[in-house]
Amino acid sequence: LDVITFKMKQSFIAKSMLSLARGLTSSRGHALQCDGRSTVLFSSSSTTDKRLFPEELNIIYDSKCNVCKLEIDFLARRDAEKINIGAPKLKMTDIEDEYYDPHDPANGGITYEQGMSAMHAVTADGKIVKGVPVFSLAYERVNLGWLFKITTWPVFKQLADAGYNLFARYRTKLTRGASVDALVAEYEAKKALQKKMDLDDCELCKTK
């Protein structure tokens, strides 16, 4: 009788652990792994499930700025053809592309005006980076991080930030012959016109 009771208790414990494991798996994405001696809690979800894109950094740039384009092309080539062949770590997104969508999570909500005012990037886990740190992270991904290492030192960081902010303020005037405000106004007018044309096309389709 004692033996039967002991076996019944073992069976009850095993069923309880299995039920608990199923509950944890469904409610929190975890499971219980039993090896007969201990019970280990582990995550069943992969970190890749939370990534916004396969690469590590999405750089949002202005393709109509020759200086910007030159640097982006250099980084893209080095990344894809020399350092991270077959698995690039840099994603390049042109803010001047007609299909650019600031609402896409991969673009971090960066508007046209924000992107034109300063360099921005979004990490695969959704963090937004702005200014000099963008270059530091980008060059680090292509094994040239040492070029911007000095910009992380307190005194030099302040100088680098001040220098970049000054360049960013006048960048579009120097490279595109217009202020950020003028380019934003032109961009918004173009978008408004495109929206009106789309609505007109839609109304035309309804009449047919």
mmCIF file of C-alpha atoms in Angstrom:
data_model
loop_
_atom_site.group_PDB
_atom_site.id
_atom_site.type_symbol
_atom_site.label_atom_id
_atom_site.label_comp_id
_atom_site.label_asym_id
_atom_site.label_seq_id
_atom_site.Cartn_x
_atom_site.Cartn_y
_atom_site.Cartn_z
ATOM 1 C CA LEU A 1 0.000 0.000 0.000
ATOM 2 C CA ASP A 2 2.839 2.424 0.820
ATOM 3 C CA VAL A 3 4.429 1.692 -2.530
ATOM 4 C CA ILE A 4 1.158 2.431 -4.365
ATOM 5 C CA THR A 5 0.697 5.663 -2.419
ATOM 6 C CA PHE A 6 4.267 6.738 -3.227
ATOM 7 C CA LYS A 7 3.758 6.065 -6.942
ATOM 8 C CA MET A 8 0.475 7.984 -6.919
ATOM 9 C CA LYS A 9 2.253 10.972 -5.335
ATOM 10 C CA GLN A 10 4.978 10.793 -7.990
ATOM 11 C CA SER A 11 2.370 10.737 -10.739
ATOM 12 C CA PHE A 12 0.537 13.706 -9.209
ATOM 13 C CA ILE A 13 3.757 15.720 -8.921
ATOM 14 C CA ALA A 14 4.730 14.955 -12.531
ATOM 15 C CA LYS A 15 1.305 16.026 -13.827
ATOM 16 C CA SER A 16 1.414 19.211 -11.754
ATOM 17 C CA MET A 17 4.852 20.134 -13.151
ATOM 18 C CA LEU A 18 3.667 19.468 -16.714
ATOM 19 C CA SER A 19 0.604 21.643 -16.180
ATOM 20 C CA LEU A 20 2.766 24.405 -14.733
ATOM 21 C CA ALA A 21 5.135 24.197 -17.693
ATOM 22 C CA ARG A 22 2.256 24.550 -20.167
ATOM 23 C CA GLY A 23 0.876 27.521 -18.274
ATOM 24 C CA LEU A 24 4.214 29.299 -18.246
ATOM 25 C CA THR A 25 4.755 28.608 -21.926
ATOM 26 C CA SER A 26 1.410 30.051 -22.978
ATOM 27 C CA SER A 27 1.372 33.054 -20.695
ATOM 28 C CA ARG A 28 4.982 34.231 -20.603
ATOM 29 C CA GLY A 29 6.778 32.516 -23.467
ATOM 30 C CA HIS A 30 8.758 30.316 -21.027
ATOM 31 C CA ALA A 31 8.971 26.573 -20.488
ATOM 32 C CA LEU A 32 10.147 24.192 -17.827
ATOM 33 C CA GLN A 33 12.905 21.771 -18.652
ATOM 34 C CA CYS A 34 13.146 18.798 -16.341
ATOM 35 C CA ASP A 35 16.141 16.493 -16.205
ATOM 36 C CA GLY A 36 14.979 14.319 -13.313
ATOM 37 C CA ARG A 37 17.150 16.148 -10.768
ATOM 38 C CA SER A 38 16.359 19.837 -11.256
ATOM 39 C CA THR A 39 13.975 22.172 -12.977
ATOM 40 C CA VAL A 40 15.397 24.991 -15.099
ATOM 41 C CA LEU A 41 13.415 27.965 -16.341
ATOM 42 C CA PHE A 42 14.472 29.183 -19.789
ATOM 43 C CA SER A 43 13.155 31.611 -22.361
ATOM 44 C CA SER A 44 11.566 30.118 -25.458
ATOM 45 C CA SER A 45 11.604 33.412 -27.358
ATOM 46 C CA SER A 46 14.578 34.360 -29.498
ATOM 47 C CA THR A 47 16.130 37.818 -29.354
ATOM 48 C CA THR A 48 15.779 37.984 -33.139
ATOM 49 C CA ASP A 49 11.978 38.130 -32.683
ATOM 50 C CA LYS A 50 12.381 41.642 -31.265
ATOM 51 C CA ARG A 51 14.642 42.952 -34.027
ATOM 52 C CA LEU A 52 13.239 45.602 -36.343
ATOM 53 C CA PHE A 53 15.536 44.539 -39.191
ATOM 54 C CA PRO A 54 18.329 41.977 -39.811
ATOM 55 C CA GLU A 55 21.148 44.536 -39.760
ATOM 56 C CA GLU A 56 22.420 46.196 -36.591
ATOM 57 C CA LEU A 57 22.023 49.852 -37.536
ATOM 58 C CA ASN A 58 19.694 51.702 -39.882
ATOM 59 C CA ILE A 59 21.257 54.980 -41.019
ATOM 60 C CA ILE A 60 18.780 57.579 -42.277
ATOM 61 C CA TYR A 61 20.548 59.847 -44.746
ATOM 62 C CA ASP A 62 20.002 62.511 -47.399
ATOM 63 C CA SER A 63 20.926 61.085 -50.801
ATOM 64 C CA LYS A 64 20.791 64.529 -52.437
ATOM 65 C CA CYS A 65 23.657 65.705 -50.254
ATOM 66 C CA ASN A 66 26.831 64.776 -52.162
ATOM 67 C CA VAL A 67 28.979 64.748 -49.011
ATOM 68 C CA CYS A 68 26.523 62.465 -47.204
ATOM 69 C CA LYS A 69 26.120 60.176 -50.222
ATOM 70 C CA LEU A 70 29.875 59.802 -50.600
ATOM 71 C CA GLU A 71 30.284 58.666 -47.006
ATOM 72 C CA ILE A 72 27.247 56.386 -47.070
ATOM 73 C CA ASP A 73 28.458 54.699 -50.273
ATOM 74 C CA PHE A 74 31.880 54.131 -48.687
ATOM 75 C CA LEU A 75 30.358 52.573 -45.569
ATOM 76 C CA ALA A 76 27.937 50.436 -47.576
ATOM 77 C CA ARG A 77 30.679 49.057 -49.826
ATOM 78 C CA ARG A 78 33.062 48.334 -46.980
ATOM 79 C CA ASP A 79 30.278 46.708 -44.966
ATOM 80 C CA ALA A 80 28.882 44.472 -47.701
ATOM 81 C CA GLU A 81 31.971 43.751 -49.790
ATOM 82 C CA LYS A 82 34.905 43.675 -47.372
ATOM 83 C CA ILE A 83 33.990 43.271 -43.701
ATOM 84 C CA ASN A 84 30.560 41.705 -43.304
ATOM 85 C CA ILE A 85 30.216 39.828 -46.585
ATOM 86 C CA GLY A 86 26.875 38.034 -46.773
ATOM 87 C CA ALA A 87 25.630 39.502 -43.494
ATOM 88 C CA PRO A 88 25.855 43.309 -43.612
ATOM 89 C CA LYS A 89 25.490 45.181 -40.341
ATOM 90 C CA LEU A 90 24.434 48.492 -41.848
ATOM 91 C CA LYS A 91 21.063 49.338 -43.373
ATOM 92 C CA MET A 92 20.875 52.557 -45.397
ATOM 93 C CA THR A 93 17.564 54.418 -45.696
ATOM 94 C CA ASP A 94 17.244 57.414 -47.989
ATOM 95 C CA ILE A 95 14.989 60.055 -46.454
ATOM 96 C CA GLU A 96 14.529 61.560 -49.926
ATOM 97 C CA ASP A 97 13.034 58.340 -51.249
ATOM 98 C CA GLU A 98 9.413 58.945 -52.260
ATOM 99 C CA TYR A 99 8.383 55.874 -50.275
ATOM 100 C CA TYR A 100 10.186 56.865 -47.073
ATOM 101 C CA ASP A 101 7.822 56.295 -44.160
ATOM 102 C CA PRO A 102 8.638 57.863 -40.777
ATOM 103 C CA HIS A 103 5.938 55.686 -39.217
ATOM 104 C CA ASP A 104 7.819 52.510 -40.092
ATOM 105 C CA PRO A 105 9.276 51.253 -36.761
ATOM 106 C CA ALA A 106 12.584 50.657 -38.540
ATOM 107 C CA ASN A 107 12.786 54.413 -39.146
ATOM 108 C CA GLY A 108 12.147 55.292 -35.514
ATOM 109 C CA GLY A 109 9.547 57.971 -36.234
ATOM 110 C CA ILE A 110 12.218 60.255 -37.725
ATOM 111 C CA THR A 111 10.426 62.911 -39.768
ATOM 112 C CA TYR A 112 11.781 64.570 -42.899
ATOM 113 C CA GLU A 113 12.554 67.751 -40.967
ATOM 114 C CA GLN A 114 14.413 65.863 -38.221
ATOM 115 C CA GLY A 115 16.377 63.818 -40.721
ATOM 116 C CA MET A 116 17.391 66.885 -42.678
ATOM 117 C CA SER A 117 18.424 68.778 -39.533
ATOM 118 C CA ALA A 118 20.840 66.097 -38.289
ATOM 119 C CA MET A 119 22.043 62.595 -39.024
ATOM 120 C CA HIS A 120 19.911 59.944 -37.350
ATOM 121 C CA ALA A 121 20.094 56.186 -37.023
ATOM 122 C CA VAL A 122 17.984 53.459 -35.450
ATOM 123 C CA THR A 123 19.402 50.341 -33.828
ATOM 124 C CA ALA A 124 17.862 46.938 -34.435
ATOM 125 C CA ASP A 125 16.210 47.061 -31.004
ATOM 126 C CA GLY A 126 14.638 50.470 -31.666
ATOM 127 C CA LYS A 127 17.011 52.931 -30.002
ATOM 128 C CA ILE A 128 17.411 56.273 -31.804
ATOM 129 C CA VAL A 129 20.885 57.756 -32.230
ATOM 130 C CA LYS A 130 21.603 61.317 -33.382
ATOM 131 C CA GLY A 131 24.639 63.302 -34.495
ATOM 132 C CA VAL A 132 28.259 62.202 -34.003
ATOM 133 C CA PRO A 133 27.375 58.888 -32.255
ATOM 134 C CA VAL A 134 25.791 57.741 -35.534
ATOM 135 C CA PHE A 135 29.172 57.890 -37.268
ATOM 136 C CA SER A 136 30.881 56.257 -34.299
ATOM 137 C CA LEU A 137 28.495 53.288 -34.371
ATOM 138 C CA ALA A 138 28.565 53.013 -38.161
ATOM 139 C CA TYR A 139 32.355 53.007 -38.430
ATOM 140 C CA GLU A 140 32.575 50.550 -35.562
ATOM 141 C CA ARG A 141 30.445 48.118 -37.583
ATOM 142 C CA VAL A 142 33.012 48.173 -40.391
ATOM 143 C CA ASN A 143 36.050 47.803 -38.122
ATOM 144 C CA LEU A 144 37.000 51.483 -38.241
ATOM 145 C CA GLY A 145 35.645 52.469 -34.851
ATOM 146 C CA TRP A 146 39.066 53.722 -33.790
ATOM 147 C CA LEU A 147 38.590 56.730 -36.079
ATOM 148 C CA PHE A 148 35.846 58.059 -33.815
ATOM 149 C CA LYS A 149 37.137 56.721 -30.498
ATOM 150 C CA ILE A 150 38.448 60.162 -29.577
ATOM 151 C CA THR A 151 34.919 61.594 -29.832
ATOM 152 C CA THR A 152 33.898 59.558 -26.786
ATOM 153 C CA TRP A 153 36.440 61.306 -24.534
ATOM 154 C CA PRO A 154 34.753 64.086 -22.486
ATOM 155 C CA VAL A 155 36.609 67.148 -23.794
ATOM 156 C CA PHE A 156 36.810 65.954 -27.404
ATOM 157 C CA LYS A 157 33.179 64.831 -27.297
ATOM 158 C CA GLN A 158 32.062 68.391 -26.590
ATOM 159 C CA LEU A 159 34.230 69.728 -29.400
ATOM 160 C CA ALA A 160 33.024 67.066 -31.843
ATOM 161 C CA ASP A 161 29.369 67.708 -30.974
ATOM 162 C CA ALA A 162 29.795 71.469 -31.327
ATOM 163 C CA GLY A 163 31.576 71.065 -34.663
ATOM 164 C CA TYR A 164 28.947 68.692 -36.020
ATOM 165 C CA ASN A 165 26.053 70.892 -34.865
ATOM 166 C CA LEU A 166 27.611 73.838 -36.665
ATOM 167 C CA PHE A 167 28.012 71.795 -39.854
ATOM 168 C CA ALA A 168 24.476 70.396 -39.582
ATOM 169 C CA ARG A 169 23.060 73.917 -39.256
ATOM 170 C CA TYR A 170 24.515 74.981 -42.609
ATOM 171 C CA ARG A 171 24.812 71.595 -44.340
ATOM 172 C CA THR A 172 21.880 71.945 -46.705
ATOM 173 C CA LYS A 173 22.889 75.471 -47.711
ATOM 174 C CA LEU A 174 26.392 74.262 -48.518
ATOM 175 C CA THR A 175 25.467 71.016 -50.251
ATOM 176 C CA ARG A 176 22.003 71.715 -51.677
ATOM 177 C CA GLY A 177 21.804 75.491 -51.899
ATOM 178 C CA ALA A 178 18.750 75.810 -49.645
ATOM 179 C CA SER A 179 17.946 76.000 -45.951
ATOM 180 C CA VAL A 180 16.309 73.147 -44.050
ATOM 181 C CA ASP A 181 13.135 75.234 -43.714
ATOM 182 C CA ALA A 182 12.957 75.773 -47.472
ATOM 183 C CA LEU A 183 13.506 72.075 -48.201
ATOM 184 C CA VAL A 184 10.877 71.080 -45.643
ATOM 185 C CA ALA A 185 8.358 73.501 -47.162
ATOM 186 C CA GLU A 186 9.087 72.088 -50.628
ATOM 187 C CA TYR A 187 8.781 68.534 -49.324
ATOM 188 C CA GLU A 188 5.438 69.199 -47.626
ATOM 189 C CA ALA A 189 4.067 70.935 -50.721
ATOM 190 C CA LYS A 190 5.095 67.956 -52.847
ATOM 191 C CA LYS A 191 3.451 65.527 -50.421
ATOM 192 C CA ALA A 192 0.259 67.606 -50.332
ATOM 193 C CA LEU A 193 0.135 67.675 -54.146
ATOM 194 C CA GLN A 194 0.692 63.919 -54.323
ATOM 195 C CA LYS A 195 -2.076 63.338 -51.798
ATOM 196 C CA LYS A 196 -4.469 65.520 -53.815
ATOM 197 C CA MET A 197 -3.591 63.667 -57.029
ATOM 198 C CA ASP A 198 -4.190 60.333 -55.316
ATOM 199 C CA LEU A 199 -7.595 61.530 -54.072
ATOM 200 C CA ASP A 200 -8.514 62.819 -57.537
ATOM 201 C CA ASP A 201 -7.517 59.482 -59.079
ATOM 202 C CA CYS A 202 -9.598 57.695 -56.457
ATOM 203 C CA GLU A 203 -12.665 59.848 -57.206
ATOM 204 C CA LEU A 204 -12.143 59.296 -60.934
ATOM 205 C CA CYS A 205 -12.101 55.532 -60.381
ATOM 206 C CA LYS A 206 -15.410 55.736 -58.498
ATOM 207 C CA THR A 207 -17.122 57.463 -61.403
ATOM 208 C CA LYS A 208 -16.131 54.757 -63.859
#
